[in-house]
Amino acid sequence: MKRILVTGGAGFIGSHLCKRLLAEGNEVICLDNYFTGSKRNIIDLLSNPYFELVRHDVTEPYYAEVDEIYNLACPASPVHYQYNPIKTIKTSVMGAINMLGLAKRVKAKILQASTSEVYGDPAVHPQPESYWGNVNPIGPRSCYDEGKRCAETLFMDYHTQNKVAIKIARIFNTYGPHMNIDDGRVVSNFIVQALQGKDLTIFGDGSQTRSFQYVDDLVAGLIALMQTDASVTGPMNLGNPTEFTMLQLAQTILELTGSSSKLVFQALPQDDPQQRRPDIGKARELLDGWEPQVGLKQGLQQSITYFENVLSAQ
């Protein structure tokens, strides 16, 4: 049994990760300040004697004896990370410093949940880990993009200078149950709008693309990356390489929900990427057979069921 710390553990991805780590026989400490996370996401874990929930903000130091750390704490949707951009970049940078300091002291392995946003609006397609990105350092998304880029720098420097055992995962668009109903990301937006009979809001002309990864596939990838030997530090892309336009996504959700909602088009937000698709060659090679398993329609159907239950409970 390992003792594992998950920051942001009550959030969308963190809650699924906590559940999987407990199922594999580990002891889990879940840290969250509930800015975007929720106790509802981990309510079924509270009775597990090997699960510990701590209300804590990673911008402040935290002390515990642990074997592994998954650093997931940070708002990840534009609506939330732009609400308080200074707090967002503090969470990424100071949170990384505090968790790396803890990992150094207790000799724990630590994984950073980085993001495909480090590639910005990419000039290379699909995006390999070797691509340095095309990021606006002073735009409305830069608090998140540059915060995550700086966190990657800190991880590599702690590894090089202090021999901390690190892993860096660059997470591409992920969806599934436990997303916030007001998350602001495209999958949850479209599903909620469709279920409520509202117009589906498409920014731009709908030709921009994303690659959508179901949360179970991501969690499997994160755990597989953590289990690699010390020579594998990352960065490593974790995503589903199947690419869809926003129009295709909207039409698929309308089909699966049976909604009669209409499509409406609005101006594209500043610095919104036109294309996003991961090159997952490195993950396929190094993660012992890891490969996304859940197709878009299957994952969307499970997400739709989740949001139907959330909406009916309101």
XYZ file of C-alpha atoms in Angstrom:
314
model
C 0.000 0.000 0.000
C 1.335 3.399 -1.047
C 0.342 6.665 0.582
C -0.595 9.038 -2.223
C -1.378 12.760 -2.126
C -3.721 14.163 -4.793
C -3.995 17.951 -4.932
C -7.214 19.112 -6.529
C -8.558 15.704 -5.538
C -12.195 16.818 -5.262
C -12.154 18.227 -8.780
C -13.329 16.653 -12.022
C -10.199 14.649 -12.856
C -8.889 14.413 -9.286
C -12.020 12.685 -7.976
C -11.779 9.967 -10.617
C -8.075 9.555 -9.862
C -8.704 9.233 -6.108
C -11.332 6.556 -6.729
C -9.030 4.567 -9.007
C -6.049 4.800 -6.620
C -8.192 3.563 -3.709
C -9.516 0.707 -5.837
C -5.933 -0.331 -6.498
C -5.290 -0.668 -2.760
C -3.624 2.632 -1.901
C -4.095 5.142 0.898
C -5.138 8.532 -0.529
C -4.952 12.058 0.895
C -7.195 14.409 -1.097
C -6.340 18.125 -0.898
C -8.791 20.694 -2.262
C -9.889 24.260 -1.531
C -13.220 23.740 -3.376
C -12.821 26.637 -5.804
C -13.892 24.375 -8.663
C -13.837 21.033 -6.832
C -16.790 19.748 -4.820
C -17.367 17.346 -1.938
C -20.158 15.843 -4.058
C -17.500 14.401 -6.358
C -15.891 12.356 -3.588
C -18.871 11.850 -1.237
C -18.895 8.090 -1.897
C -15.221 7.863 -0.876
C -15.610 9.441 2.574
C -16.544 6.153 4.252
C -13.341 4.483 3.018
C -10.899 4.277 5.973
C -7.960 4.739 3.586
C -9.284 8.046 2.218
C -8.519 11.365 3.926
C -10.049 14.677 2.835
C -8.217 17.911 3.710
C -9.412 21.441 2.909
C -6.223 23.187 1.827
C -4.952 25.693 -0.728
C -1.728 24.614 -2.453
C -0.434 28.181 -2.486
C 0.298 27.452 1.192
C 2.805 24.734 2.221
C 1.472 21.322 3.214
C 3.322 18.651 5.162
C 2.738 14.908 5.122
C 4.681 11.681 4.725
C 3.731 10.363 1.291
C 5.168 8.107 -1.409
C 3.660 9.818 -4.450
C 2.101 13.188 -5.283
C -0.273 13.959 -8.148
C -0.368 17.756 -8.474
C -3.715 18.469 -10.172
C -4.732 21.631 -8.288
C -5.665 24.469 -10.670
C -8.868 25.701 -12.322
C -8.772 24.391 -15.891
C -11.624 26.022 -17.800
C -11.353 29.589 -19.169
C -14.439 30.715 -17.231
C -12.849 29.724 -13.936
C -9.175 30.500 -14.498
C -9.963 33.956 -15.920
C -12.194 34.785 -12.927
C -9.097 35.499 -10.823
C -6.049 35.327 -13.110
C -3.564 36.269 -10.372
C -4.844 33.454 -8.173
C -4.652 31.078 -11.149
C -0.985 31.741 -11.826
C -0.216 31.620 -8.083
C -1.862 28.197 -7.909
C 0.247 26.898 -10.792
C 3.571 28.405 -9.706
C 3.408 28.526 -5.896
C 1.524 25.248 -5.831
C 4.309 23.622 -7.850
C 6.980 25.088 -5.557
C 5.185 23.858 -2.417
C 4.526 20.358 -3.745
C 8.047 20.015 -5.176
C 9.436 21.102 -1.811
C 7.366 18.402 -0.124
C 8.497 15.785 -2.665
C 12.115 16.775 -2.088
C 11.815 16.521 1.704
C 10.084 13.124 1.811
C 11.681 11.712 -1.371
C 8.320 11.181 -3.078
C 7.675 10.807 -6.788
C 5.624 13.727 -8.082
C 3.502 14.121 -11.212
C 2.536 17.490 -12.630
C -0.801 17.761 -14.424
C 0.279 20.105 -17.199
C -1.833 20.888 -20.225
C -2.022 21.047 -23.997
C -2.460 24.789 -23.468
C 1.345 25.021 -23.214
C 1.242 24.706 -27.031
C -0.996 27.785 -27.351
C -2.484 28.248 -30.821
C -0.153 25.709 -32.434
C 1.685 26.228 -35.711
C 2.558 22.498 -35.737
C -0.120 19.816 -36.141
C -0.477 17.372 -34.452
C 1.511 18.581 -31.448
C 4.539 16.505 -30.363
C 6.207 17.075 -26.995
C 9.199 18.574 -28.789
C 7.098 21.533 -30.015
C 7.736 24.664 -27.926
C 4.371 26.239 -28.579
C 2.862 29.516 -29.755
C 1.605 31.246 -26.605
C 0.639 34.867 -26.032
C 2.350 35.711 -22.696
C 0.081 38.713 -21.957
C -3.313 37.577 -23.260
C -6.464 36.599 -21.329
C -5.454 32.908 -21.308
C -1.834 33.491 -20.311
C -2.469 33.200 -16.541
C -3.184 29.517 -17.164
C -0.933 28.840 -20.175
C 2.156 30.527 -18.771
C 1.461 29.323 -15.227
C 1.546 25.747 -16.467
C 4.643 26.402 -18.589
C 6.436 27.868 -15.567
C 5.381 24.865 -13.472
C 6.994 22.560 -16.048
C 10.200 24.603 -15.759
C 10.141 24.285 -11.979
C 9.648 20.525 -12.205
C 12.584 20.097 -14.548
C 14.797 22.338 -12.414
C 13.957 20.457 -9.206
C 14.739 17.233 -11.054
C 18.043 18.501 -12.447
C 19.256 20.380 -9.374
C 17.751 18.360 -6.511
C 17.213 14.931 -8.124
C 13.467 14.961 -7.404
C 11.698 12.096 -9.225
C 9.262 13.905 -11.532
C 6.670 13.132 -14.196
C 5.043 15.768 -16.417
C 1.775 14.947 -18.202
C 0.416 17.308 -20.852
C -3.329 16.700 -20.685
C -5.476 17.313 -23.765
C -9.225 18.058 -23.697
C -10.822 15.671 -21.221
C -14.507 15.183 -20.426
C -16.811 12.941 -18.428
C -18.871 12.731 -15.214
C -18.059 15.185 -12.388
C -17.517 18.124 -14.747
C -19.166 21.229 -13.298
C -22.497 22.112 -14.825
C -21.175 25.668 -15.332
C -17.720 24.448 -16.336
C -17.548 26.629 -19.430
C -15.799 23.986 -21.540
C -17.341 22.933 -24.794
C -18.507 19.392 -23.987
C -20.312 20.322 -20.785
C -21.678 23.520 -22.374
C -23.162 21.662 -25.347
C -24.624 18.823 -23.252
C -26.278 21.125 -20.704
C -27.621 23.451 -23.404
C -29.010 20.482 -25.359
C -30.653 18.918 -22.293
C -32.233 22.257 -21.342
C -33.474 22.893 -24.892
C -31.316 25.999 -25.238
C -29.354 27.069 -28.322
C -25.909 25.479 -28.585
C -23.342 28.294 -28.597
C -20.545 27.813 -31.123
C -17.680 30.286 -31.128
C -16.293 31.133 -34.545
C -17.594 29.190 -37.550
C -17.299 25.809 -35.844
C -14.426 24.607 -38.010
C -11.858 24.740 -35.198
C -10.920 21.289 -33.935
C -10.291 19.520 -30.638
C -9.450 15.967 -29.606
C -11.625 14.677 -26.783
C -10.396 12.177 -24.189
C -12.718 10.379 -21.780
C -11.654 10.795 -18.159
C -11.130 7.063 -17.497
C -8.555 6.916 -20.287
C -6.709 9.904 -18.825
C -6.632 8.442 -15.307
C -5.194 5.195 -16.677
C -2.515 7.227 -18.476
C -1.610 9.272 -15.402
C -1.156 6.157 -13.266
C 0.838 4.424 -16.001
C 3.121 7.462 -16.297
C 3.665 7.573 -12.532
C 4.685 3.914 -12.607
C 7.399 4.350 -15.262
C 11.045 4.161 -14.217
C 13.083 7.200 -13.212
C 14.400 7.795 -16.735
C 10.910 8.779 -17.936
C 10.219 12.327 -16.773
C 8.079 13.643 -19.618
C 6.674 15.940 -20.731
C 4.277 13.376 -22.184
C 1.081 14.036 -24.113
C -2.006 12.249 -22.789
C -5.003 12.615 -25.043
C -7.144 10.995 -27.699
C -5.716 11.674 -31.183
C -9.101 11.466 -32.934
C -9.957 14.994 -34.044
C -13.397 16.604 -34.336
C -14.664 20.032 -35.377
C -16.917 21.941 -33.007
C -19.758 21.467 -35.510
C -19.261 17.692 -35.475
C -19.281 17.675 -31.672
C -22.460 19.769 -31.515
C -24.273 17.587 -34.051
C -23.235 14.394 -32.223
C -24.571 15.730 -28.911
C -27.856 16.797 -30.541
C -28.183 13.303 -31.975
C -27.457 11.532 -28.676
C -29.754 13.761 -26.595
C -32.548 13.910 -29.170
C -32.611 17.664 -28.578
C -34.216 20.105 -30.997
C -31.834 22.880 -29.932
C -30.487 25.156 -32.649
C -26.892 26.196 -33.293
C -25.964 29.847 -32.789
C -22.602 31.358 -33.660
C -20.655 33.956 -31.693
C -17.279 35.654 -32.090
C -14.220 33.530 -31.356
C -12.526 34.497 -28.039
C -9.041 36.013 -28.180
C -6.188 33.467 -28.511
C -8.591 30.525 -28.873
C -6.625 27.729 -30.629
C -7.750 26.730 -34.126
C -6.435 23.165 -33.939
C -5.576 20.801 -31.126
C -4.562 17.162 -31.529
C -1.923 15.244 -29.573
C 0.879 13.189 -30.985
C 0.771 10.296 -28.480
C 3.618 8.269 -29.960
C 5.728 8.686 -26.822
C 2.896 7.516 -24.538
C 2.205 4.498 -26.744
C 5.868 3.557 -26.630
C 6.599 4.101 -22.930
C 3.337 3.459 -21.047
C 3.131 -0.307 -21.480
C 0.301 -0.468 -23.981
C -1.683 2.581 -22.857
C -4.125 3.718 -25.540
C -7.426 5.624 -25.328
C -10.216 3.024 -25.197
C -13.426 5.056 -25.028
C -14.862 6.411 -28.273
C -16.539 9.807 -28.428
C -20.147 8.575 -28.641
C -19.679 6.113 -25.774
C -18.054 8.737 -23.547
C -20.605 11.396 -24.439
C -23.483 9.051 -23.614
C -22.076 8.431 -20.125
C -21.550 12.180 -19.675
C -25.099 12.927 -20.844
C -26.495 10.453 -18.297
C -24.479 12.156 -15.559
C -25.707 15.644 -16.481
C -29.316 14.406 -16.767
C -29.091 13.213 -13.163
C -27.508 16.478 -11.992
C -30.150 18.609 -13.717
C -33.040 16.470 -12.459
C -31.776 16.868 -8.889
C -31.894 20.671 -9.049
